[in-house]
mmCIF file of C-alpha atoms and ligand atoms in Angstrom:
data_model
loop_
_atom_site.group_PDB
_atom_site.id
_atom_site.type_symbol
_atom_site.label_atom_id
_atom_site.label_comp_id
_atom_site.label_asym_id
_atom_site.label_seq_id
_atom_site.Cartn_x
_atom_site.Cartn_y
_atom_site.Cartn_z
ATOM 1 C CA MET A 408 -7.266 24.974 10.011
ATOM 2 C CA SER A 409 -8.734 21.838 8.439
ATOM 3 C CA ALA A 410 -7.647 18.475 9.830
ATOM 4 C CA LEU A 411 -5.611 16.525 7.282
ATOM 5 C CA VAL A 412 -6.642 13.061 6.114
ATOM 6 C CA LEU A 413 -3.410 11.404 5.159
ATOM 7 C CA GLY A 414 -2.147 8.042 3.864
ATOM 8 C CA HIS A 415 1.306 6.495 4.071
ATOM 9 C CA MET A 416 4.610 7.493 2.474
ATOM 10 C CA ASN A 417 4.994 6.509 -1.203
ATOM 11 C CA PRO A 418 1.209 6.500 -1.511
ATOM 12 C CA ASP A 419 -0.507 3.632 -3.308
ATOM 13 C CA THR A 420 -4.018 3.732 -4.747
ATOM 14 C CA ASP A 421 -5.577 2.771 -1.406
ATOM 15 C CA SER A 422 -3.769 5.587 0.434
ATOM 16 C CA ILE A 423 -4.826 8.154 -2.178
ATOM 17 C CA VAL A 424 -8.435 7.022 -2.545
ATOM 18 C CA ALA A 425 -8.923 6.355 1.181
ATOM 19 C CA ALA A 426 -7.873 9.952 1.909
ATOM 20 C CA LEU A 427 -10.366 11.285 -0.659
ATOM 21 C CA ALA A 428 -13.170 9.022 0.554
ATOM 22 C CA VAL A 429 -12.689 9.623 4.294
ATOM 23 C CA ALA A 430 -12.468 13.371 3.658
ATOM 24 C CA ASP A 431 -15.717 13.195 1.650
ATOM 25 C CA LEU A 432 -17.480 11.206 4.390
ATOM 26 C CA TYR A 433 -16.212 13.324 7.277
ATOM 27 C CA LYS A 434 -17.097 16.576 5.493
ATOM 28 C CA LYS A 435 -20.632 15.262 5.092
ATOM 29 C CA LEU A 436 -20.633 14.488 8.807
ATOM 30 C CA GLY A 437 -19.739 18.122 9.515
ATOM 31 C CA LYS A 438 -16.002 17.782 10.173
ATOM 32 C CA ASP A 439 -13.537 20.311 8.746
ATOM 33 C CA VAL A 440 -11.117 18.039 6.885
ATOM 34 C CA LYS A 441 -8.935 18.012 3.783
ATOM 35 C CA ALA A 442 -7.623 15.021 1.796
ATOM 36 C CA CYS A 443 -3.825 14.947 1.544
ATOM 37 C CA ALA A 444 -1.073 12.596 0.406
ATOM 38 C CA GLN A 445 2.648 12.183 1.044
ATOM 39 C CA GLY A 446 3.496 12.374 -2.619
ATOM 40 C CA LYS A 447 2.148 12.353 -6.148
ATOM 41 C CA PRO A 448 -0.068 9.515 -7.428
ATOM 42 C CA THR A 449 1.594 6.551 -9.158
ATOM 43 C CA PRO A 450 0.610 5.787 -12.785
ATOM 44 C CA GLU A 451 -1.918 3.270 -11.418
ATOM 45 C CA SER A 452 -3.510 5.843 -9.112
ATOM 46 C CA GLU A 453 -3.499 8.443 -11.884
ATOM 47 C CA PHE A 454 -5.390 6.008 -14.108
ATOM 48 C CA VAL A 455 -7.984 5.474 -11.367
ATOM 49 C CA LEU A 456 -8.407 9.198 -10.589
ATOM 50 C CA LYS A 457 -8.798 10.038 -14.275
ATOM 51 C CA LYS A 458 -11.205 7.182 -14.928
ATOM 52 C CA PHE A 459 -13.539 8.362 -12.166
ATOM 53 C CA GLY A 460 -13.068 12.131 -12.550
ATOM 54 C CA LEU A 461 -11.304 12.756 -9.249
ATOM 55 C CA THR A 462 -8.532 15.192 -8.359
ATOM 56 C CA ALA A 463 -5.357 14.013 -6.613
ATOM 57 C CA PRO A 464 -5.079 15.005 -2.927
ATOM 58 C CA GLU A 465 -2.822 17.899 -1.981
ATOM 59 C CA VAL A 466 0.773 16.818 -1.271
ATOM 60 C CA VAL A 467 2.061 17.485 2.256
ATOM 61 C CA SER A 468 5.438 16.630 3.737
ATOM 62 C CA ASP A 469 5.236 18.139 7.231
ATOM 63 C CA VAL A 470 2.359 17.810 9.698
ATOM 64 C CA ALA A 471 3.905 19.562 12.718
ATOM 65 C CA GLY A 472 1.217 20.972 14.990
ATOM 66 C CA GLN A 473 -1.645 19.812 12.748
ATOM 67 C CA ASP A 474 -4.750 17.755 13.437
ATOM 68 C CA ILE A 475 -4.621 14.577 11.340
ATOM 69 C CA TYR A 476 -6.523 11.435 10.510
ATOM 70 C CA LEU A 477 -4.345 8.556 9.306
ATOM 71 C CA VAL A 478 -5.566 6.262 6.552
ATOM 72 C CA ASP A 479 -3.973 2.997 5.400
ATOM 73 C CA PHE A 480 -1.175 3.065 8.022
ATOM 74 C CA SER A 481 -0.353 3.552 11.695
ATOM 75 C CA ASP A 482 3.433 3.018 11.572
ATOM 76 C CA LEU A 483 5.664 5.986 12.413
ATOM 77 C CA ALA A 484 8.192 4.763 9.826
ATOM 78 C CA GLN A 485 5.583 5.573 7.149
ATOM 79 C CA ALA A 486 4.580 8.935 8.612
ATOM 80 C CA PRO A 487 5.626 12.418 7.457
ATOM 81 C CA LYS A 488 7.892 14.875 9.278
ATOM 82 C CA GLY A 489 6.432 16.602 12.297
ATOM 83 C CA MET A 490 4.481 13.609 13.594
ATOM 84 C CA ASP A 491 5.719 14.112 17.170
ATOM 85 C CA SER A 492 3.815 17.384 17.445
ATOM 86 C CA ALA A 493 0.802 16.384 15.312
ATOM 87 C CA ASN A 494 -2.516 15.540 16.943
ATOM 88 C CA VAL A 495 -3.867 12.205 15.636
ATOM 89 C CA LEU A 496 -7.676 12.336 15.731
ATOM 90 C CA GLY A 497 -8.338 8.991 14.114
ATOM 91 C CA ILE A 498 -7.118 6.014 12.101
ATOM 92 C CA VAL A 499 -8.745 4.052 9.275
ATOM 93 C CA ASP A 500 -6.599 1.061 8.394
ATOM 94 C CA HIS A 501 -6.277 -2.616 7.555
ATOM 95 C CA HIS A 502 -2.671 -3.286 8.621
ATOM 96 C CA LYS A 503 -1.239 -4.550 11.863
ATOM 97 C CA LEU A 504 -1.403 -1.860 14.513
ATOM 98 C CA GLY A 505 1.671 0.330 14.296
ATOM 99 C CA ASP A 506 3.481 2.465 16.857
ATOM 100 C CA VAL A 507 1.512 5.706 16.599
ATOM 101 C CA THR A 508 0.308 6.845 20.008
ATOM 102 C CA THR A 509 -2.023 9.680 21.023
ATOM 103 C CA SER A 510 -2.641 11.825 24.071
ATOM 104 C CA SER A 511 -6.436 11.921 23.586
ATOM 105 C CA PRO A 512 -9.061 9.321 22.662
ATOM 106 C CA LEU A 513 -9.328 8.780 18.937
ATOM 107 C CA LEU A 514 -11.767 7.468 16.341
ATOM 108 C CA CYS A 515 -10.475 4.145 15.033
ATOM 109 C CA TRP A 516 -11.779 1.964 12.242
ATOM 110 C CA ILE A 517 -9.218 -0.811 11.903
ATOM 111 C CA TRP A 518 -10.376 -4.048 10.316
ATOM 112 C CA PRO A 519 -8.445 -7.127 9.221
ATOM 113 C CA ALA A 520 -9.683 -6.601 5.636
ATOM 114 C CA GLY A 521 -7.794 -6.547 2.345
ATOM 115 C CA CYS A 522 -8.071 -2.794 1.845
ATOM 116 C CA SER A 523 -8.767 0.427 3.756
ATOM 117 C CA CYS A 524 -11.498 1.236 1.222
ATOM 118 C CA THR A 525 -13.399 -1.885 2.333
ATOM 119 C CA VAL A 526 -13.465 -0.447 5.844
ATOM 120 C CA ILE A 527 -14.535 2.941 4.449
ATOM 121 C CA LYS A 528 -17.415 1.369 2.509
ATOM 122 C CA ASN A 529 -18.689 0.075 5.850
ATOM 123 C CA MET A 530 -18.163 3.480 7.471
ATOM 124 C CA TYR A 531 -20.385 5.127 4.824
ATOM 125 C CA ASP A 532 -23.010 2.461 5.525
ATOM 126 C CA PHE A 533 -22.699 2.878 9.298
ATOM 127 C CA TYR A 534 -23.256 6.633 9.074
ATOM 128 C CA GLY A 535 -25.972 6.272 6.411
ATOM 129 C CA VAL A 536 -24.115 8.476 3.932
ATOM 130 C CA GLU A 537 -24.399 7.858 0.184
ATOM 131 C CA ILE A 538 -21.132 7.214 -1.662
ATOM 132 C CA PRO A 539 -20.679 9.436 -4.743
ATOM 133 C CA ALA A 540 -20.354 7.328 -7.932
ATOM 134 C CA GLY A 541 -16.808 8.526 -8.717
ATOM 135 C CA ILE A 542 -15.535 7.817 -5.231
ATOM 136 C CA ALA A 543 -17.253 4.410 -5.292
ATOM 137 C CA GLY A 544 -15.450 3.537 -8.551
ATOM 138 C CA ALA A 545 -12.089 4.611 -7.158
ATOM 139 C CA MET A 546 -12.699 2.683 -3.928
ATOM 140 C CA LEU A 547 -13.518 -0.396 -5.978
ATOM 141 C CA CYS A 548 -10.198 -0.001 -7.831
ATOM 142 C CA ALA A 549 -8.301 0.415 -4.553
ATOM 143 C CA ILE A 550 -9.771 -2.862 -3.300
ATOM 144 C CA LEU A 551 -8.894 -4.632 -6.566
ATOM 145 C CA SER A 552 -5.376 -3.204 -6.338
ATOM 146 C CA ASP A 553 -4.734 -4.129 -2.693
ATOM 147 C CA THR A 554 -6.239 -7.630 -3.071
ATOM 148 C CA VAL A 555 -4.639 -8.184 -6.520
ATOM 149 C CA ILE A 556 -8.098 -8.742 -8.041
ATOM 150 C CA PHE A 557 -9.097 -11.012 -5.101
ATOM 151 C CA LYS A 558 -6.068 -13.310 -5.590
ATOM 152 C CA SER A 559 -4.092 -12.177 -2.558
ATOM 153 C CA VAL A 560 -4.271 -14.097 0.732
ATOM 154 C CA THR A 561 -5.250 -10.760 2.275
ATOM 155 C CA CYS A 562 -8.604 -10.782 0.443
ATOM 156 C CA THR A 563 -11.616 -11.328 2.718
ATOM 157 C CA GLU A 564 -15.358 -11.818 2.218
ATOM 158 C CA ASP A 565 -15.763 -8.202 3.363
ATOM 159 C CA ASP A 566 -13.678 -7.063 0.381
ATOM 160 C CA LYS A 567 -15.754 -9.074 -2.079
ATOM 161 C CA LYS A 568 -18.983 -7.808 -0.593
ATOM 162 C CA ALA A 569 -17.760 -4.197 -0.731
ATOM 163 C CA VAL A 570 -16.835 -4.605 -4.406
ATOM 164 C CA ALA A 571 -20.239 -6.131 -5.198
ATOM 165 C CA ASP A 572 -21.937 -3.044 -3.713
ATOM 166 C CA LEU A 573 -19.480 -0.462 -5.057
ATOM 167 C CA LYS A 574 -19.696 -1.689 -8.665
ATOM 168 C CA LYS A 575 -23.437 -1.006 -8.659
ATOM 169 C CA ILE A 576 -22.959 2.509 -7.274
ATOM 170 C CA ALA A 577 -20.125 3.248 -9.734
ATOM 171 C CA GLY A 578 -21.830 1.620 -12.735
ATOM 172 C CA VAL A 579 -18.942 -0.781 -13.364
ATOM 173 C CA ALA A 580 -20.103 -3.852 -15.311
ATOM 174 C CA ASP A 581 -17.014 -6.074 -15.211
ATOM 175 C CA GLU A 582 -14.742 -5.406 -12.232
ATOM 176 C CA LYS A 583 -12.224 -8.085 -13.171
ATOM 177 C CA ALA A 584 -11.705 -6.559 -16.626
ATOM 178 C CA LEU A 585 -11.269 -3.150 -14.965
ATOM 179 C CA GLY A 586 -8.802 -4.685 -12.496
ATOM 180 C CA LEU A 587 -6.719 -6.199 -15.260
ATOM 181 C CA GLU A 588 -6.738 -2.911 -17.204
ATOM 182 C CA MET A 589 -5.482 -1.218 -14.031
ATOM 183 C CA PHE A 590 -2.718 -3.790 -13.444
ATOM 184 C CA LYS A 591 -1.565 -3.336 -17.037
ATOM 185 C CA VAL A 592 -1.156 0.365 -16.313
ATOM 186 C CA LYS A 593 0.589 -0.526 -13.049
ATOM 187 C CA SER A 594 2.998 -2.778 -14.978
ATOM 188 C CA ALA A 595 4.086 0.030 -17.292
ATOM 189 C CA LEU A 596 7.826 0.538 -16.915
ATOM 190 C CA GLU A 597 8.697 2.760 -19.873
ATOM 191 C CA GLY A 598 10.259 6.075 -18.976
ATOM 192 C CA ALA A 599 10.453 5.311 -15.252
ATOM 193 C CA THR A 600 13.779 5.779 -13.458
ATOM 194 C CA MET A 601 15.130 3.031 -11.190
ATOM 195 C CA ASP A 602 14.538 5.310 -8.212
ATOM 196 C CA GLU A 603 10.858 5.730 -9.186
ATOM 197 C CA LEU A 604 10.394 1.998 -9.732
ATOM 198 C CA LEU A 605 11.958 1.044 -6.404
ATOM 199 C CA HIS A 606 9.885 3.640 -4.524
ATOM 200 C CA ARG A 607 6.599 3.106 -6.365
ATOM 201 C CA ASP A 608 5.454 0.866 -3.518
ATOM 202 C CA TYR A 609 8.220 0.950 -0.914
ATOM 203 C CA LYS A 610 8.047 0.877 2.879
ATOM 204 C CA ASP A 611 10.629 1.090 5.651
ATOM 205 C CA PHE A 612 10.244 -1.107 8.706
ATOM 206 C CA ASN A 613 11.892 -1.153 12.088
ATOM 207 C CA MET A 614 12.067 -4.818 13.031
ATOM 208 C CA ASN A 615 13.200 -5.209 16.592
ATOM 209 C CA GLY A 616 15.811 -2.487 16.055
ATOM 210 C CA HIS A 617 16.740 -3.659 12.564
ATOM 211 C CA LYS A 618 15.910 -1.118 9.865
ATOM 212 C CA ILE A 619 14.979 -2.690 6.553
ATOM 213 C CA GLY A 620 13.152 -1.540 3.447
ATOM 214 C CA ILE A 621 10.726 -3.660 1.428
ATOM 215 C CA GLY A 622 9.460 -2.609 -1.979
ATOM 216 C CA GLN A 623 7.077 -4.341 -4.337
ATOM 217 C CA LEU A 624 6.420 -4.165 -8.065
ATOM 218 C CA GLU A 625 3.341 -6.019 -9.256
ATOM 219 C CA VAL A 626 3.363 -6.880 -12.943
ATOM 220 C CA VAL A 627 1.278 -9.024 -15.272
ATOM 221 C CA ASP A 628 4.418 -10.769 -16.571
ATOM 222 C CA LEU A 629 7.722 -11.051 -14.694
ATOM 223 C CA SER A 630 9.784 -11.288 -17.884
ATOM 224 C CA MET A 631 9.125 -7.612 -18.573
ATOM 225 C CA LEU A 632 11.275 -6.789 -15.521
ATOM 226 C CA GLU A 633 14.283 -8.727 -16.830
ATOM 227 C CA PRO A 634 16.092 -5.675 -18.309
ATOM 228 C CA TYR A 635 15.598 -3.727 -15.080
ATOM 229 C CA ARG A 636 16.982 -6.179 -12.519
ATOM 230 C CA LYS A 637 20.571 -4.950 -12.496
ATOM 231 C CA GLY A 638 19.602 -1.295 -12.318
ATOM 232 C CA LEU A 639 17.103 -1.983 -9.553
ATOM 233 C CA GLN A 640 19.718 -3.804 -7.519
ATOM 234 C CA GLU A 641 22.129 -0.887 -7.894
ATOM 235 C CA GLU A 642 19.387 1.459 -6.725
ATOM 236 C CA MET A 643 18.630 -0.832 -3.780
ATOM 237 C CA ALA A 644 22.301 -0.732 -2.770
ATOM 238 C CA LYS A 645 22.120 3.077 -2.662
ATOM 239 C CA VAL A 646 19.030 3.004 -0.456
ATOM 240 C CA LYS A 647 20.636 0.397 1.809
ATOM 241 C CA ALA A 648 23.760 2.540 2.211
ATOM 242 C CA ASP A 649 21.493 5.201 3.709
ATOM 243 C CA GLY A 650 21.338 3.503 7.122
ATOM 244 C CA ARG A 651 19.535 0.236 6.442
ATOM 245 C CA GLU A 652 20.593 -3.372 7.082
ATOM 246 C CA GLY A 653 18.853 -4.623 4.008
ATOM 247 C CA VAL A 654 16.634 -3.609 1.125
ATOM 248 C CA PHE A 655 14.302 -6.134 -0.460
ATOM 249 C CA LEU A 656 12.198 -5.833 -3.591
ATOM 250 C CA LEU A 657 9.361 -8.183 -4.417
ATOM 251 C CA LEU A 658 8.884 -8.596 -8.137
ATOM 252 C CA THR A 659 5.389 -10.026 -8.083
ATOM 253 C CA ASP A 660 3.905 -11.851 -11.064
ATOM 254 C CA ILE A 661 0.140 -11.564 -10.567
ATOM 255 C CA MET A 662 -0.575 -14.228 -13.178
ATOM 256 C CA LYS A 663 1.936 -16.817 -11.895
ATOM 257 C CA GLU A 664 0.953 -15.810 -8.351
ATOM 258 C CA GLY A 665 4.375 -15.596 -6.765
ATOM 259 C CA SER A 666 7.247 -13.188 -6.206
ATOM 260 C CA ASP A 667 10.915 -13.080 -7.055
ATOM 261 C CA MET A 668 12.535 -11.273 -4.141
ATOM 262 C CA LEU A 669 15.652 -9.252 -4.957
ATOM 263 C CA MET A 670 17.876 -8.361 -2.025
ATOM 264 C CA VAL A 671 20.821 -6.246 -1.002
ATOM 265 C CA THR A 672 21.536 -7.153 2.591
ATOM 266 C CA ASP A 673 24.278 -7.573 5.194
ATOM 267 C CA ASP A 674 22.928 -10.977 6.095
ATOM 268 C CA GLU A 675 21.282 -13.236 3.517
ATOM 269 C CA SER A 676 20.787 -15.961 6.128
ATOM 270 C CA ILE A 677 17.898 -13.915 7.538
ATOM 271 C CA VAL A 678 16.042 -14.622 4.284
ATOM 272 C CA GLU A 679 16.516 -18.354 4.649
ATOM 273 C CA LYS A 680 15.417 -18.100 8.270
ATOM 274 C CA ALA A 681 12.316 -16.128 7.275
ATOM 275 C CA PHE A 682 11.224 -18.084 4.207
ATOM 276 C CA GLY A 683 12.971 -21.466 4.468
ATOM 277 C CA LYS A 684 14.623 -20.977 1.094
ATOM 278 C CA LYS A 685 18.248 -20.129 0.387
ATOM 279 C CA PRO A 686 18.754 -17.161 -1.935
ATOM 280 C CA ALA A 687 21.198 -17.418 -4.829
ATOM 281 C CA ASP A 688 22.627 -14.485 -6.804
ATOM 282 C CA GLN A 689 20.849 -12.058 -4.464
ATOM 283 C CA HIS A 690 17.351 -13.251 -5.221
ATOM 284 C CA VAL A 691 14.910 -16.012 -4.362
ATOM 285 C CA TRP A 692 11.597 -17.125 -5.936
ATOM 286 C CA LEU A 693 8.785 -17.333 -3.388
ATOM 287 C CA ASP A 694 5.928 -19.348 -4.798
ATOM 288 C CA GLY A 695 2.459 -18.133 -3.823
ATOM 289 C CA VAL A 696 3.811 -15.016 -2.099
ATOM 290 C CA MET A 697 1.929 -11.911 -3.230
ATOM 291 C CA SER A 698 1.307 -9.995 -0.024
ATOM 292 C CA ARG A 699 4.053 -7.991 1.677
ATOM 293 C CA LYS A 700 1.763 -7.387 4.632
ATOM 294 C CA LYS A 701 0.752 -10.980 5.317
ATOM 295 C CA GLN A 702 3.413 -13.166 3.729
ATOM 296 C CA VAL A 703 6.609 -11.146 3.993
ATOM 297 C CA VAL A 704 6.582 -8.671 6.911
ATOM 298 C CA PRO A 705 5.489 -11.225 9.569
ATOM 299 C CA ASN A 706 8.184 -13.713 8.395
ATOM 300 C CA PHE A 707 10.904 -11.087 8.639
ATOM 301 C CA GLU A 708 9.613 -9.935 12.018
ATOM 302 C CA LYS A 709 9.886 -13.473 13.378
ATOM 303 C CA ALA A 710 13.338 -13.942 11.843
ATOM 304 C CA PHE A 711 14.622 -10.698 13.379
ATOM 305 C CA LYS A 712 13.353 -11.588 16.884
HETATM 306 MG MG1 MG B 1754 -1.281 1.010 1.141
HETATM 307 MG MG1 MG B 1755 -4.156 -0.592 1.781
HETATM 308 MG MG1 MG B 1756 -0.252 -3.109 -2.244
#
């Protein structure tokens, strides 16, 4: 049976494209692998796949007994069912090291870059394998998505260099225009249910025994989320009631470069402890905060210690 190449729960564009790209590279290196995902692509990912003529990875929800490569995560909280009996052969990631462990040596490419696809670009180069134009275009979009068109504090020189190379391979003239087009698609709210919106980019974390959920919606203009706030908070309360201490949702304005954090939590003081700002009416504006990974998760982790 083919080894699965699999990104995190509630897959974002990086998780989807990284699975496709790593599967492409490993197949060319003679490995028997298959790109998979823990769910359907978001509207943003669909836009990217369509634009570059790619097919969405197969959806899997249970990996019991399977060989797997993880992309874009190494946290068990973001893994599918059956992880305890799965055999992890490798990890490609750009997050803090999670709690996945293995019984055999594994192939790891983990860089402190802004996007898994930046690491993958360097893997293709390392192995001397050409990147197909469509995959290069999708990888470029994943990098623009994860780094919020280079504006996020997570963006590194490696990301910029990867984009400079990938745009040539993909034949993309203006990557910033493409990035903005993609974020406009990402901002689309029409027809989405509150459940979909909250889970579009949502992750659970176990912070020193405290289970919390943190979602993020990145939009080109925060005011478009105004009519959704109440419904989102009701949805967050439902998710919290399912065994969590708190659920937080970052409403990120990529133009104003900051996030309004909505919260439903047992203890709002943890927010003040983490960010030095007191929430009012179950939300707080965090100026300059655009990255969950670098500007939100570490603060909460410290506060929960
Ligand atoms: Mg991701
Ligand atoms: Mg990523
Ligand atoms: Mg992201």
